[in-house]
Amino acid sequence: MCGICGCGSPHPHPEPQKHRFVLNRNLDAGHDHEHSAARLLKIEQDLLGKNNAYAEQNRTYFERRHIFVLNLVSSPGSGKTTLLVETIKALKDRIPIAVIEGDQQTEHDAERIRAAGVPAVQINTGRACHLDAQGIGHAVEKLGLRSHSLLAIENVGNLVCPSSFDLGEAHKVVVLSVTEGDDKPLKYPDMFHAADLMLINKTDLLPYVDFDVERCIGFARQVNPDIGVIRLSAAKGENFSVWLDWLSSGMAGMKAKRL
Ligand SMILES: Nc1nc2c(ncn2[C@@H]2O[C@H](COP(=O)(O)OP(=O)(O)OP(=O)(O)O)[C@@H](O)[C@H]2O)c(=O)[nH]1
Ligand SMILES: [Mg+2]
């Protein structure tokens, strides 16, 4: 069982067997809860500490090359890949774009991205529930990124574990579709706290679902007063230009960065 999110899976960190062994022992040791809790905490700290070190290496690499990196996080099916495909169609003739896709299984999303005309690497995480910074480093080696480019990372679909793992991105962008319910920011506060931008997607479906946009934004700002918000429909194009403007200004900021 994972010590970070309790998802039932060992995380793909450098010592997975050790991780599993210690946790199983803890489950058996009912007589010593405090000791077990302290050991669990230590494992979590070690795991996140290692991840953070890899994330800093990634960030340095990206910033030196002025690569604008986004980590897209959400529940399954909120529209991340659709958003990326439409973004690629709109921008690929103007800026170099590459994508890292994270899913437990299948190459489906990477195939959709390649069909849109840009390079993509698929990472299959198996039983694990999020991407980690070391895996991103390996994927970047395969992609051979260009300077002054956009790198989009589509994380594994869930609103819990990916919030804890820095990948070296400039921003986490959380995508919430109107079919999921407007209370998600309060129910999964870590994710909305970690994100710099919330995209409220599938606004074309608002007439058919019980989703109060203002209430949702209010909840998101309760957990993160600084979070930006864009409402859009990736599939139908409503308000898509606002998202493209946000991207352009992020790219310009990265270009202007003096290191
Ligand atoms: N009506 C509507 N449907 C959308 C919109 N965006 C995406 N969809 C649909 O939502 C479904 C899921 O979209 P994906 O782009 O695969 O979602 P995802 O977040 O990448 O899914 P996972 O990778 O499985 O987590 C597909 O059937 C899309 O066509 C939208 O703006 N409006
Ligand atoms: Mg997807």
PDB file of C-alpha atoms and ligand atoms in Angstrom:
ATOM      1  CA  MET A   1       0.000   0.000   0.000  1.00  0.00           C
ATOM      2  CA  CYS A   2       1.271   3.449  -0.884  1.00  0.00           C
ATOM      3  CA  GLY A   3       2.425   5.541   2.057  1.00  0.00           C
ATOM      4  CA  ILE A   4       1.652   8.826   0.313  1.00  0.00           C
ATOM      5  CA  CYS A   5      -1.896   8.372  -0.884  1.00  0.00           C
ATOM      6  CA  GLY A   6      -3.049   4.980   0.390  1.00  0.00           C
ATOM      7  CA  CYS A   7      -3.938   3.946  -3.164  1.00  0.00           C
ATOM      8  CA  GLY A   8      -2.998   0.312  -2.685  1.00  0.00           C
ATOM      9  CA  SER A   9       0.009   0.441  -4.999  1.00  0.00           C
ATOM     10  CA  PRO A  10       3.734   0.616  -4.479  1.00  0.00           C
ATOM     11  CA  HIS A  11       5.063   3.817  -6.046  1.00  0.00           C
ATOM     12  CA  PRO A  12       7.716   3.550  -8.754  1.00  0.00           C
ATOM     13  CA  HIS A  13      10.445   5.025  -6.593  1.00  0.00           C
ATOM     14  CA  PRO A  14      14.040   3.767  -6.560  1.00  0.00           C
ATOM     15  CA  GLU A  15      13.472   1.099  -3.865  1.00  0.00           C
ATOM     16  CA  PRO A  16       9.974  -0.281  -4.432  1.00  0.00           C
ATOM     17  CA  GLN A  17      10.598  -3.656  -2.799  1.00  0.00           C
ATOM     18  CA  LYS A  18      11.879  -2.076   0.384  1.00  0.00           C
ATOM     19  CA  HIS A  19       8.904   0.280   0.414  1.00  0.00           C
ATOM     20  CA  ARG A  20       6.440  -2.599   0.152  1.00  0.00           C
ATOM     21  CA  PHE A  21       8.209  -4.733   2.728  1.00  0.00           C
ATOM     22  CA  VAL A  22       8.265  -2.078   5.402  1.00  0.00           C
ATOM     23  CA  LEU A  23       4.638  -1.150   4.830  1.00  0.00           C
ATOM     24  CA  ASN A  24       3.441  -4.765   5.013  1.00  0.00           C
ATOM     25  CA  ARG A  25       5.308  -5.226   8.242  1.00  0.00           C
ATOM     26  CA  ASN A  26       3.595  -2.132   9.575  1.00  0.00           C
ATOM     27  CA  LEU A  27       0.174  -3.502   8.726  1.00  0.00           C
ATOM     28  CA  ASP A  28       0.951  -6.644  10.745  1.00  0.00           C
ATOM     29  CA  ALA A  29       2.360  -4.830  13.761  1.00  0.00           C
ATOM     30  CA  GLY A  30      -0.854  -3.818  15.489  1.00  0.00           C
ATOM     31  CA  HIS A  31       0.907  -3.650  18.852  1.00  0.00           C
ATOM     32  CA  ASP A  32       3.121  -0.756  17.895  1.00  0.00           C
ATOM     33  CA  HIS A  33       1.082   1.875  16.050  1.00  0.00           C
ATOM     34  CA  GLU A  34       3.216   4.832  17.045  1.00  0.00           C
ATOM     35  CA  HIS A  35       6.385   3.193  15.862  1.00  0.00           C
ATOM     36  CA  SER A  36       4.691   2.214  12.607  1.00  0.00           C
ATOM     37  CA  ALA A  37       3.353   5.725  12.067  1.00  0.00           C
ATOM     38  CA  ALA A  38       6.807   7.201  12.600  1.00  0.00           C
ATOM     39  CA  ARG A  39       8.332   4.765  10.103  1.00  0.00           C
ATOM     40  CA  LEU A  40       5.598   5.519   7.566  1.00  0.00           C
ATOM     41  CA  LEU A  41       6.251   9.223   7.941  1.00  0.00           C
ATOM     42  CA  LYS A  42       9.968   8.640   7.404  1.00  0.00           C
ATOM     43  CA  ILE A  43       9.271   6.634   4.227  1.00  0.00           C
ATOM     44  CA  GLU A  44       7.008   9.400   2.922  1.00  0.00           C
ATOM     45  CA  GLN A  45       9.644  12.012   3.660  1.00  0.00           C
ATOM     46  CA  ASP A  46      12.384   9.975   1.957  1.00  0.00           C
ATOM     47  CA  LEU A  47      10.193   9.322  -1.073  1.00  0.00           C
ATOM     48  CA  LEU A  48       9.134  12.935  -1.494  1.00  0.00           C
ATOM     49  CA  GLY A  49      12.655  14.179  -0.732  1.00  0.00           C
ATOM     50  CA  LYS A  50      14.095  12.038  -3.539  1.00  0.00           C
ATOM     51  CA  ASN A  51      11.338  13.131  -5.886  1.00  0.00           C
ATOM     52  CA  ASN A  52      11.917  16.791  -5.053  1.00  0.00           C
ATOM     53  CA  ALA A  53      15.634  16.462  -5.813  1.00  0.00           C
ATOM     54  CA  TYR A  54      14.850  15.024  -9.272  1.00  0.00           C
ATOM     55  CA  ALA A  55      12.204  17.724  -9.784  1.00  0.00           C
ATOM     56  CA  GLU A  56      14.756  20.461  -9.100  1.00  0.00           C
ATOM     57  CA  GLN A  57      17.126  18.910 -11.663  1.00  0.00           C
ATOM     58  CA  ASN A  58      14.285  18.879 -14.202  1.00  0.00           C
ATOM     59  CA  ARG A  59      13.359  22.483 -13.403  1.00  0.00           C
ATOM     60  CA  THR A  60      16.931  23.685 -13.875  1.00  0.00           C
ATOM     61  CA  TYR A  61      17.105  21.836 -17.200  1.00  0.00           C
ATOM     62  CA  PHE A  62      13.814  23.369 -18.395  1.00  0.00           C
ATOM     63  CA  GLU A  63      14.568  26.905 -17.263  1.00  0.00           C
ATOM     64  CA  ARG A  64      18.045  26.935 -18.840  1.00  0.00           C
ATOM     65  CA  ARG A  65      16.428  26.069 -22.166  1.00  0.00           C
ATOM     66  CA  HIS A  66      13.382  28.327 -21.669  1.00  0.00           C
ATOM     67  CA  ILE A  67      11.026  25.364 -21.918  1.00  0.00           C
ATOM     68  CA  PHE A  68       7.579  26.180 -20.508  1.00  0.00           C
ATOM     69  CA  VAL A  69       6.326  23.075 -18.704  1.00  0.00           C
ATOM     70  CA  LEU A  70       2.774  22.384 -17.579  1.00  0.00           C
ATOM     71  CA  ASN A  71       1.607  19.480 -15.435  1.00  0.00           C
ATOM     72  CA  LEU A  72      -2.061  18.778 -16.266  1.00  0.00           C
ATOM     73  CA  VAL A  73      -3.872  17.079 -13.399  1.00  0.00           C
ATOM     74  CA  SER A  74      -7.505  16.019 -13.039  1.00  0.00           C
ATOM     75  CA  SER A  75      -9.950  13.175 -12.539  1.00  0.00           C
ATOM     76  CA  PRO A  76     -10.118  10.618 -15.357  1.00  0.00           C
ATOM     77  CA  GLY A  77     -11.984  11.923 -18.371  1.00  0.00           C
ATOM     78  CA  SER A  78     -12.109  15.647 -17.558  1.00  0.00           C
ATOM     79  CA  GLY A  79     -10.769  16.404 -21.036  1.00  0.00           C
ATOM     80  CA  LYS A  80      -6.983  16.734 -20.645  1.00  0.00           C
ATOM     81  CA  THR A  81      -6.061  14.978 -23.886  1.00  0.00           C
ATOM     82  CA  THR A  82      -8.824  16.753 -25.806  1.00  0.00           C
ATOM     83  CA  LEU A  83      -7.500  20.075 -24.472  1.00  0.00           C
ATOM     84  CA  LEU A  84      -3.963  19.149 -25.562  1.00  0.00           C
ATOM     85  CA  VAL A  85      -5.021  18.011 -29.033  1.00  0.00           C
ATOM     86  CA  GLU A  86      -6.923  21.274 -29.626  1.00  0.00           C
ATOM     87  CA  THR A  87      -4.024  23.307 -28.207  1.00  0.00           C
ATOM     88  CA  ILE A  88      -1.579  21.539 -30.520  1.00  0.00           C
ATOM     89  CA  LYS A  89      -3.822  22.197 -33.526  1.00  0.00           C
ATOM     90  CA  ALA A  90      -3.912  25.884 -32.640  1.00  0.00           C
ATOM     91  CA  LEU A  91      -0.232  26.414 -31.820  1.00  0.00           C
ATOM     92  CA  LYS A  92       1.963  23.800 -33.478  1.00  0.00           C
ATOM     93  CA  ASP A  93       2.827  25.983 -36.476  1.00  0.00           C
ATOM     94  CA  ARG A  94       4.004  28.754 -34.166  1.00  0.00           C
ATOM     95  CA  ILE A  95       5.857  26.973 -31.342  1.00  0.00           C
ATOM     96  CA  PRO A  96       7.546  23.611 -30.828  1.00  0.00           C
ATOM     97  CA  ILE A  97       5.386  21.402 -28.596  1.00  0.00           C
ATOM     98  CA  ALA A  98       6.054  18.007 -27.004  1.00  0.00           C
ATOM     99  CA  VAL A  99       3.927  15.915 -24.664  1.00  0.00           C
ATOM    100  CA  ILE A 100       4.525  13.341 -21.952  1.00  0.00           C
ATOM    101  CA  GLU A 101       1.473  11.177 -21.343  1.00  0.00           C
ATOM    102  CA  GLY A 102       0.876   9.376 -18.056  1.00  0.00           C
ATOM    103  CA  ASP A 103      -1.647   6.561 -17.721  1.00  0.00           C
ATOM    104  CA  GLN A 104      -1.725   3.303 -15.835  1.00  0.00           C
ATOM    105  CA  GLN A 105      -2.098   1.351 -19.093  1.00  0.00           C
ATOM    106  CA  THR A 106      -2.338   1.853 -22.889  1.00  0.00           C
ATOM    107  CA  GLU A 107      -0.672   4.089 -25.438  1.00  0.00           C
ATOM    108  CA  HIS A 108      -4.027   5.638 -26.466  1.00  0.00           C
ATOM    109  CA  ASP A 109      -3.365   9.213 -25.380  1.00  0.00           C
ATOM    110  CA  ALA A 110       0.164   9.352 -26.827  1.00  0.00           C
ATOM    111  CA  GLU A 111      -1.272   8.092 -30.127  1.00  0.00           C
ATOM    112  CA  ARG A 112      -3.883  10.879 -30.098  1.00  0.00           C
ATOM    113  CA  ILE A 113      -1.136  13.452 -29.504  1.00  0.00           C
ATOM    114  CA  ARG A 114       1.110  12.065 -32.258  1.00  0.00           C
ATOM    115  CA  ALA A 115      -1.859  12.081 -34.636  1.00  0.00           C
ATOM    116  CA  ALA A 116      -2.197  15.795 -33.892  1.00  0.00           C
ATOM    117  CA  GLY A 117       1.354  16.239 -35.189  1.00  0.00           C
ATOM    118  CA  VAL A 118       3.786  16.518 -32.274  1.00  0.00           C
ATOM    119  CA  PRO A 119       6.116  14.077 -30.476  1.00  0.00           C
ATOM    120  CA  ALA A 120       4.801  12.262 -27.406  1.00  0.00           C
ATOM    121  CA  VAL A 121       6.200   9.734 -24.937  1.00  0.00           C
ATOM    122  CA  GLN A 122       3.774   7.524 -23.041  1.00  0.00           C
ATOM    123  CA  ILE A 123       4.621   6.493 -19.485  1.00  0.00           C
ATOM    124  CA  ASN A 124       2.560   3.572 -18.170  1.00  0.00           C
ATOM    125  CA  THR A 125       2.631   3.619 -14.397  1.00  0.00           C
ATOM    126  CA  GLY A 126       1.046   0.176 -13.881  1.00  0.00           C
ATOM    127  CA  ARG A 127      -0.552   0.083 -10.451  1.00  0.00           C
ATOM    128  CA  ALA A 128       0.843   3.457  -9.432  1.00  0.00           C
ATOM    129  CA  CYS A 129      -1.354   6.517  -9.458  1.00  0.00           C
ATOM    130  CA  HIS A 130       0.889   9.409 -10.522  1.00  0.00           C
ATOM    131  CA  LEU A 131       3.978  10.395 -12.491  1.00  0.00           C
ATOM    132  CA  ASP A 132       7.221  11.129 -10.680  1.00  0.00           C
ATOM    133  CA  ALA A 133      10.106  13.464 -11.454  1.00  0.00           C
ATOM    134  CA  GLN A 134      12.646  10.735 -12.199  1.00  0.00           C
ATOM    135  CA  GLY A 135      10.345   9.228 -14.840  1.00  0.00           C
ATOM    136  CA  ILE A 136       9.890  12.669 -16.392  1.00  0.00           C
ATOM    137  CA  GLY A 137      13.685  13.029 -16.617  1.00  0.00           C
ATOM    138  CA  HIS A 138      13.910   9.766 -18.572  1.00  0.00           C
ATOM    139  CA  ALA A 139      11.032  10.756 -20.874  1.00  0.00           C
ATOM    140  CA  VAL A 140      12.687  14.110 -21.575  1.00  0.00           C
ATOM    141  CA  GLU A 141      15.857  12.287 -22.695  1.00  0.00           C
ATOM    142  CA  LYS A 142      13.757  10.327 -25.206  1.00  0.00           C
ATOM    143  CA  LEU A 143      11.928  13.406 -26.479  1.00  0.00           C
ATOM    144  CA  GLY A 144      14.999  15.582 -27.164  1.00  0.00           C
ATOM    145  CA  LEU A 145      13.209  18.873 -26.425  1.00  0.00           C
ATOM    146  CA  ARG A 146      13.855  22.093 -28.325  1.00  0.00           C
ATOM    147  CA  SER A 147      14.656  25.345 -26.547  1.00  0.00           C
ATOM    148  CA  HIS A 148      11.854  27.922 -26.293  1.00  0.00           C
ATOM    149  CA  SER A 149       9.239  25.188 -26.523  1.00  0.00           C
ATOM    150  CA  LEU A 150       6.138  24.036 -24.682  1.00  0.00           C
ATOM    151  CA  LEU A 151       6.187  20.714 -22.819  1.00  0.00           C
ATOM    152  CA  ALA A 152       2.817  19.476 -21.601  1.00  0.00           C
ATOM    153  CA  ILE A 153       2.724  16.618 -19.112  1.00  0.00           C
ATOM    154  CA  GLU A 154      -0.632  14.864 -18.783  1.00  0.00           C
ATOM    155  CA  ASN A 155      -0.640  13.199 -15.384  1.00  0.00           C
ATOM    156  CA  VAL A 156      -2.515  10.034 -14.406  1.00  0.00           C
ATOM    157  CA  GLY A 157      -6.197  10.840 -13.897  1.00  0.00           C
ATOM    158  CA  ASN A 158      -6.955  11.270 -10.210  1.00  0.00           C
ATOM    159  CA  LEU A 159      -7.334  14.228  -7.901  1.00  0.00           C
ATOM    160  CA  VAL A 160      -5.208  12.897  -5.027  1.00  0.00           C
ATOM    161  CA  CYS A 161      -1.680  11.528  -5.552  1.00  0.00           C
ATOM    162  CA  PRO A 162      -0.353  13.808  -8.349  1.00  0.00           C
ATOM    163  CA  SER A 163      -0.767  16.806  -6.032  1.00  0.00           C
ATOM    164  CA  SER A 164       2.172  15.623  -3.868  1.00  0.00           C
ATOM    165  CA  PHE A 165       4.687  15.069  -6.656  1.00  0.00           C
ATOM    166  CA  ASP A 166       6.573  18.009  -8.124  1.00  0.00           C
ATOM    167  CA  LEU A 167       7.769  17.128 -11.632  1.00  0.00           C
ATOM    168  CA  GLY A 168       9.786  20.301 -12.197  1.00  0.00           C
ATOM    169  CA  GLU A 169       6.904  22.039 -13.977  1.00  0.00           C
ATOM    170  CA  ALA A 170       6.288  25.781 -14.117  1.00  0.00           C
ATOM    171  CA  HIS A 171       2.607  25.281 -13.219  1.00  0.00           C
ATOM    172  CA  LYS A 172       0.182  22.594 -12.232  1.00  0.00           C
ATOM    173  CA  VAL A 173      -3.048  23.131 -14.153  1.00  0.00           C
ATOM    174  CA  VAL A 174      -6.084  21.354 -12.743  1.00  0.00           C
ATOM    175  CA  VAL A 175      -8.836  20.505 -15.216  1.00  0.00           C
ATOM    176  CA  LEU A 176     -12.312  20.065 -13.731  1.00  0.00           C
ATOM    177  CA  SER A 177     -15.226  19.193 -15.978  1.00  0.00           C
ATOM    178  CA  VAL A 178     -18.726  20.369 -15.173  1.00  0.00           C
ATOM    179  CA  THR A 179     -19.938  16.772 -15.097  1.00  0.00           C
ATOM    180  CA  GLU A 180     -17.906  16.085 -11.926  1.00  0.00           C
ATOM    181  CA  GLY A 181     -19.736  18.345  -9.469  1.00  0.00           C
ATOM    182  CA  ASP A 182     -18.924  21.850  -8.243  1.00  0.00           C
ATOM    183  CA  ASP A 183     -17.741  20.757  -4.777  1.00  0.00           C
ATOM    184  CA  LYS A 184     -14.552  18.991  -5.937  1.00  0.00           C
ATOM    185  CA  PRO A 185     -12.184  21.785  -4.795  1.00  0.00           C
ATOM    186  CA  LEU A 186     -13.344  21.290  -1.203  1.00  0.00           C
ATOM    187  CA  LYS A 187     -13.298  17.501  -1.386  1.00  0.00           C
ATOM    188  CA  TYR A 188      -9.798  17.344  -2.900  1.00  0.00           C
ATOM    189  CA  PRO A 189      -8.222  20.512  -1.501  1.00  0.00           C
ATOM    190  CA  ASP A 190      -4.575  19.465  -1.877  1.00  0.00           C
ATOM    191  CA  MET A 191      -4.886  19.376  -5.632  1.00  0.00           C
ATOM    192  CA  PHE A 192      -6.564  22.782  -5.902  1.00  0.00           C
ATOM    193  CA  HIS A 193      -4.068  24.219  -3.434  1.00  0.00           C
ATOM    194  CA  ALA A 194      -1.144  22.918  -5.521  1.00  0.00           C
ATOM    195  CA  ALA A 195      -2.501  24.235  -8.844  1.00  0.00           C
ATOM    196  CA  ASP A 196      -1.917  27.729 -10.208  1.00  0.00           C
ATOM    197  CA  LEU A 197      -4.771  27.508 -12.705  1.00  0.00           C
ATOM    198  CA  MET A 198      -8.145  25.745 -12.742  1.00  0.00           C
ATOM    199  CA  LEU A 199      -9.747  25.058 -16.116  1.00  0.00           C
ATOM    200  CA  ILE A 200     -13.476  24.467 -15.815  1.00  0.00           C
ATOM    201  CA  ASN A 201     -14.014  22.327 -18.901  1.00  0.00           C
ATOM    202  CA  LYS A 202     -17.046  21.092 -20.859  1.00  0.00           C
ATOM    203  CA  THR A 203     -18.968  24.346 -20.380  1.00  0.00           C
ATOM    204  CA  ASP A 204     -21.041  23.323 -23.415  1.00  0.00           C
ATOM    205  CA  LEU A 205     -22.712  20.799 -21.059  1.00  0.00           C
ATOM    206  CA  LEU A 206     -23.687  23.388 -18.411  1.00  0.00           C
ATOM    207  CA  PRO A 207     -27.339  23.518 -19.557  1.00  0.00           C
ATOM    208  CA  TYR A 208     -27.683  19.800 -18.831  1.00  0.00           C
ATOM    209  CA  VAL A 209     -25.904  19.369 -15.481  1.00  0.00           C
ATOM    210  CA  ASP A 210     -26.310  20.702 -11.962  1.00  0.00           C
ATOM    211  CA  PHE A 211     -23.034  22.639 -11.699  1.00  0.00           C
ATOM    212  CA  ASP A 212     -22.802  26.141 -10.215  1.00  0.00           C
ATOM    213  CA  VAL A 213     -19.694  27.755 -11.726  1.00  0.00           C
ATOM    214  CA  GLU A 214     -19.501  30.622  -9.207  1.00  0.00           C
ATOM    215  CA  ARG A 215     -19.880  28.209  -6.283  1.00  0.00           C
ATOM    216  CA  CYS A 216     -17.065  26.060  -7.692  1.00  0.00           C
ATOM    217  CA  ILE A 217     -14.774  29.082  -8.089  1.00  0.00           C
ATOM    218  CA  GLY A 218     -15.625  30.171  -4.525  1.00  0.00           C
ATOM    219  CA  PHE A 219     -14.670  26.736  -3.191  1.00  0.00           C
ATOM    220  CA  ALA A 220     -11.424  26.725  -5.176  1.00  0.00           C
ATOM    221  CA  ARG A 221     -10.489  30.150  -3.790  1.00  0.00           C
ATOM    222  CA  GLN A 222     -11.239  28.967  -0.237  1.00  0.00           C
ATOM    223  CA  VAL A 223      -8.385  26.481  -0.564  1.00  0.00           C
ATOM    224  CA  ASN A 224      -6.227  28.634  -2.854  1.00  0.00           C
ATOM    225  CA  PRO A 225      -7.045  32.368  -2.984  1.00  0.00           C
ATOM    226  CA  ASP A 226      -4.545  32.898  -5.816  1.00  0.00           C
ATOM    227  CA  ILE A 227      -5.782  30.238  -8.214  1.00  0.00           C
ATOM    228  CA  GLY A 228      -6.534  31.476 -11.731  1.00  0.00           C
ATOM    229  CA  VAL A 229      -9.716  30.297 -13.426  1.00  0.00           C
ATOM    230  CA  ILE A 230     -10.654  29.825 -17.071  1.00  0.00           C
ATOM    231  CA  ARG A 231     -14.007  28.344 -18.139  1.00  0.00           C
ATOM    232  CA  LEU A 232     -13.942  26.713 -21.521  1.00  0.00           C
ATOM    233  CA  SER A 233     -15.047  23.907 -23.736  1.00  0.00           C
ATOM    234  CA  ALA A 234     -12.054  22.100 -25.195  1.00  0.00           C
ATOM    235  CA  ALA A 235     -14.279  20.092 -27.541  1.00  0.00           C
ATOM    236  CA  LYS A 236     -16.510  22.906 -28.782  1.00  0.00           C
ATOM    237  CA  GLY A 237     -14.018  25.778 -28.621  1.00  0.00           C
ATOM    238  CA  GLU A 238     -15.935  28.093 -26.248  1.00  0.00           C
ATOM    239  CA  ASN A 239     -13.495  30.542 -24.634  1.00  0.00           C
ATOM    240  CA  PHE A 240     -10.536  28.567 -25.964  1.00  0.00           C
ATOM    241  CA  SER A 241      -8.736  31.779 -26.941  1.00  0.00           C
ATOM    242  CA  VAL A 242      -8.502  32.753 -23.245  1.00  0.00           C
ATOM    243  CA  TRP A 243      -6.539  29.556 -22.572  1.00  0.00           C
ATOM    244  CA  LEU A 244      -4.300  30.186 -25.595  1.00  0.00           C
ATOM    245  CA  ASP A 245      -3.648  33.745 -24.343  1.00  0.00           C
ATOM    246  CA  TRP A 246      -2.710  32.386 -20.901  1.00  0.00           C
ATOM    247  CA  LEU A 247      -0.273  29.970 -22.559  1.00  0.00           C
ATOM    248  CA  SER A 248       1.233  32.689 -24.745  1.00  0.00           C
ATOM    249  CA  SER A 249       1.842  34.933 -21.789  1.00  0.00           C
ATOM    250  CA  GLY A 250       3.418  32.045 -19.836  1.00  0.00           C
ATOM    251  CA  MET A 251       5.687  31.272 -22.788  1.00  0.00           C
ATOM    252  CA  ALA A 252       6.657  34.939 -23.066  1.00  0.00           C
ATOM    253  CA  GLY A 253       7.461  35.043 -19.341  1.00  0.00           C
ATOM    254  CA  MET A 254       9.689  31.987 -19.698  1.00  0.00           C
ATOM    255  CA  LYS A 255      11.439  33.515 -22.709  1.00  0.00           C
ATOM    256  CA  ALA A 256      12.135  36.730 -20.828  1.00  0.00           C
ATOM    257  CA  LYS A 257      13.528  34.912 -17.795  1.00  0.00           C
ATOM    258  CA  ARG A 258      17.173  35.782 -17.129  1.00  0.00           C
ATOM    259  CA  LEU A 259      19.122  32.943 -15.539  1.00  0.00           C
TER     260      LEU A 259
HETATM  261  N1  LIG B   1     -19.019  17.833 -24.239  1.00  0.00           N
HETATM  262  C1  LIG B   1     -17.700  17.886 -24.082  1.00  0.00           C
HETATM  263  N2  LIG B   1     -16.990  16.752 -24.051  1.00  0.00           N
HETATM  264  C2  LIG B   1     -15.659  16.854 -23.879  1.00  0.00           C
HETATM  265  C3  LIG B   1     -14.993  18.081 -23.743  1.00  0.00           C
HETATM  266  N3  LIG B   1     -13.668  17.843 -23.560  1.00  0.00           N
HETATM  267  C4  LIG B   1     -13.537  16.509 -23.596  1.00  0.00           C
HETATM  268  N4  LIG B   1     -14.713  15.905 -23.797  1.00  0.00           N
HETATM  269  C5  LIG B   1     -14.991  14.466 -23.893  1.00  0.00           C
HETATM  270  O1  LIG B   1     -14.689  13.872 -22.642  1.00  0.00           O
HETATM  271  C6  LIG B   1     -14.210  12.543 -22.844  1.00  0.00           C
HETATM  272  C7  LIG B   1     -12.858  12.381 -22.141  1.00  0.00           C
HETATM  273  O2  LIG B   1     -11.930  13.245 -22.758  1.00  0.00           O
HETATM  274  P1  LIG B   1     -10.357  13.021 -22.666  1.00  0.00           P
HETATM  275  O3  LIG B   1      -9.736  14.168 -23.354  1.00  0.00           O
HETATM  276  O4  LIG B   1      -9.997  11.659 -23.121  1.00  0.00           O
HETATM  277  O5  LIG B   1     -10.149  13.125 -21.087  1.00  0.00           O
HETATM  278  P2  LIG B   1      -8.833  12.868 -20.248  1.00  0.00           P
HETATM  279  O6  LIG B   1      -8.866  13.794 -19.101  1.00  0.00           O
HETATM  280  O7  LIG B   1      -7.633  12.960 -21.133  1.00  0.00           O
HETATM  281  O8  LIG B   1      -9.039  11.360 -19.768  1.00  0.00           O
HETATM  282  P3  LIG B   1      -7.962  10.398 -19.048  1.00  0.00           P
HETATM  283  O9  LIG B   1      -6.678  10.514 -19.804  1.00  0.00           O
HETATM  284  O10 LIG B   1      -8.580   9.042 -19.174  1.00  0.00           O
HETATM  285  O11 LIG B   1      -7.874  10.861 -17.635  1.00  0.00           O
HETATM  286  C8  LIG B   1     -14.123  12.339 -24.344  1.00  0.00           C
HETATM  287  O12 LIG B   1     -15.280  11.668 -24.774  1.00  0.00           O
HETATM  288  C9  LIG B   1     -14.096  13.756 -24.888  1.00  0.00           C
HETATM  289  O13 LIG B   1     -14.612  13.862 -26.179  1.00  0.00           O
HETATM  290  C10 LIG B   1     -15.773  19.274 -23.797  1.00  0.00           C
HETATM  291  O14 LIG B   1     -15.295  20.404 -23.701  1.00  0.00           O
HETATM  292  N5  LIG B   1     -17.122  19.105 -23.955  1.00  0.00           N
HETATM  293 MG    MG B   2      -6.090  11.607 -21.385  1.00  0.00          MG
END
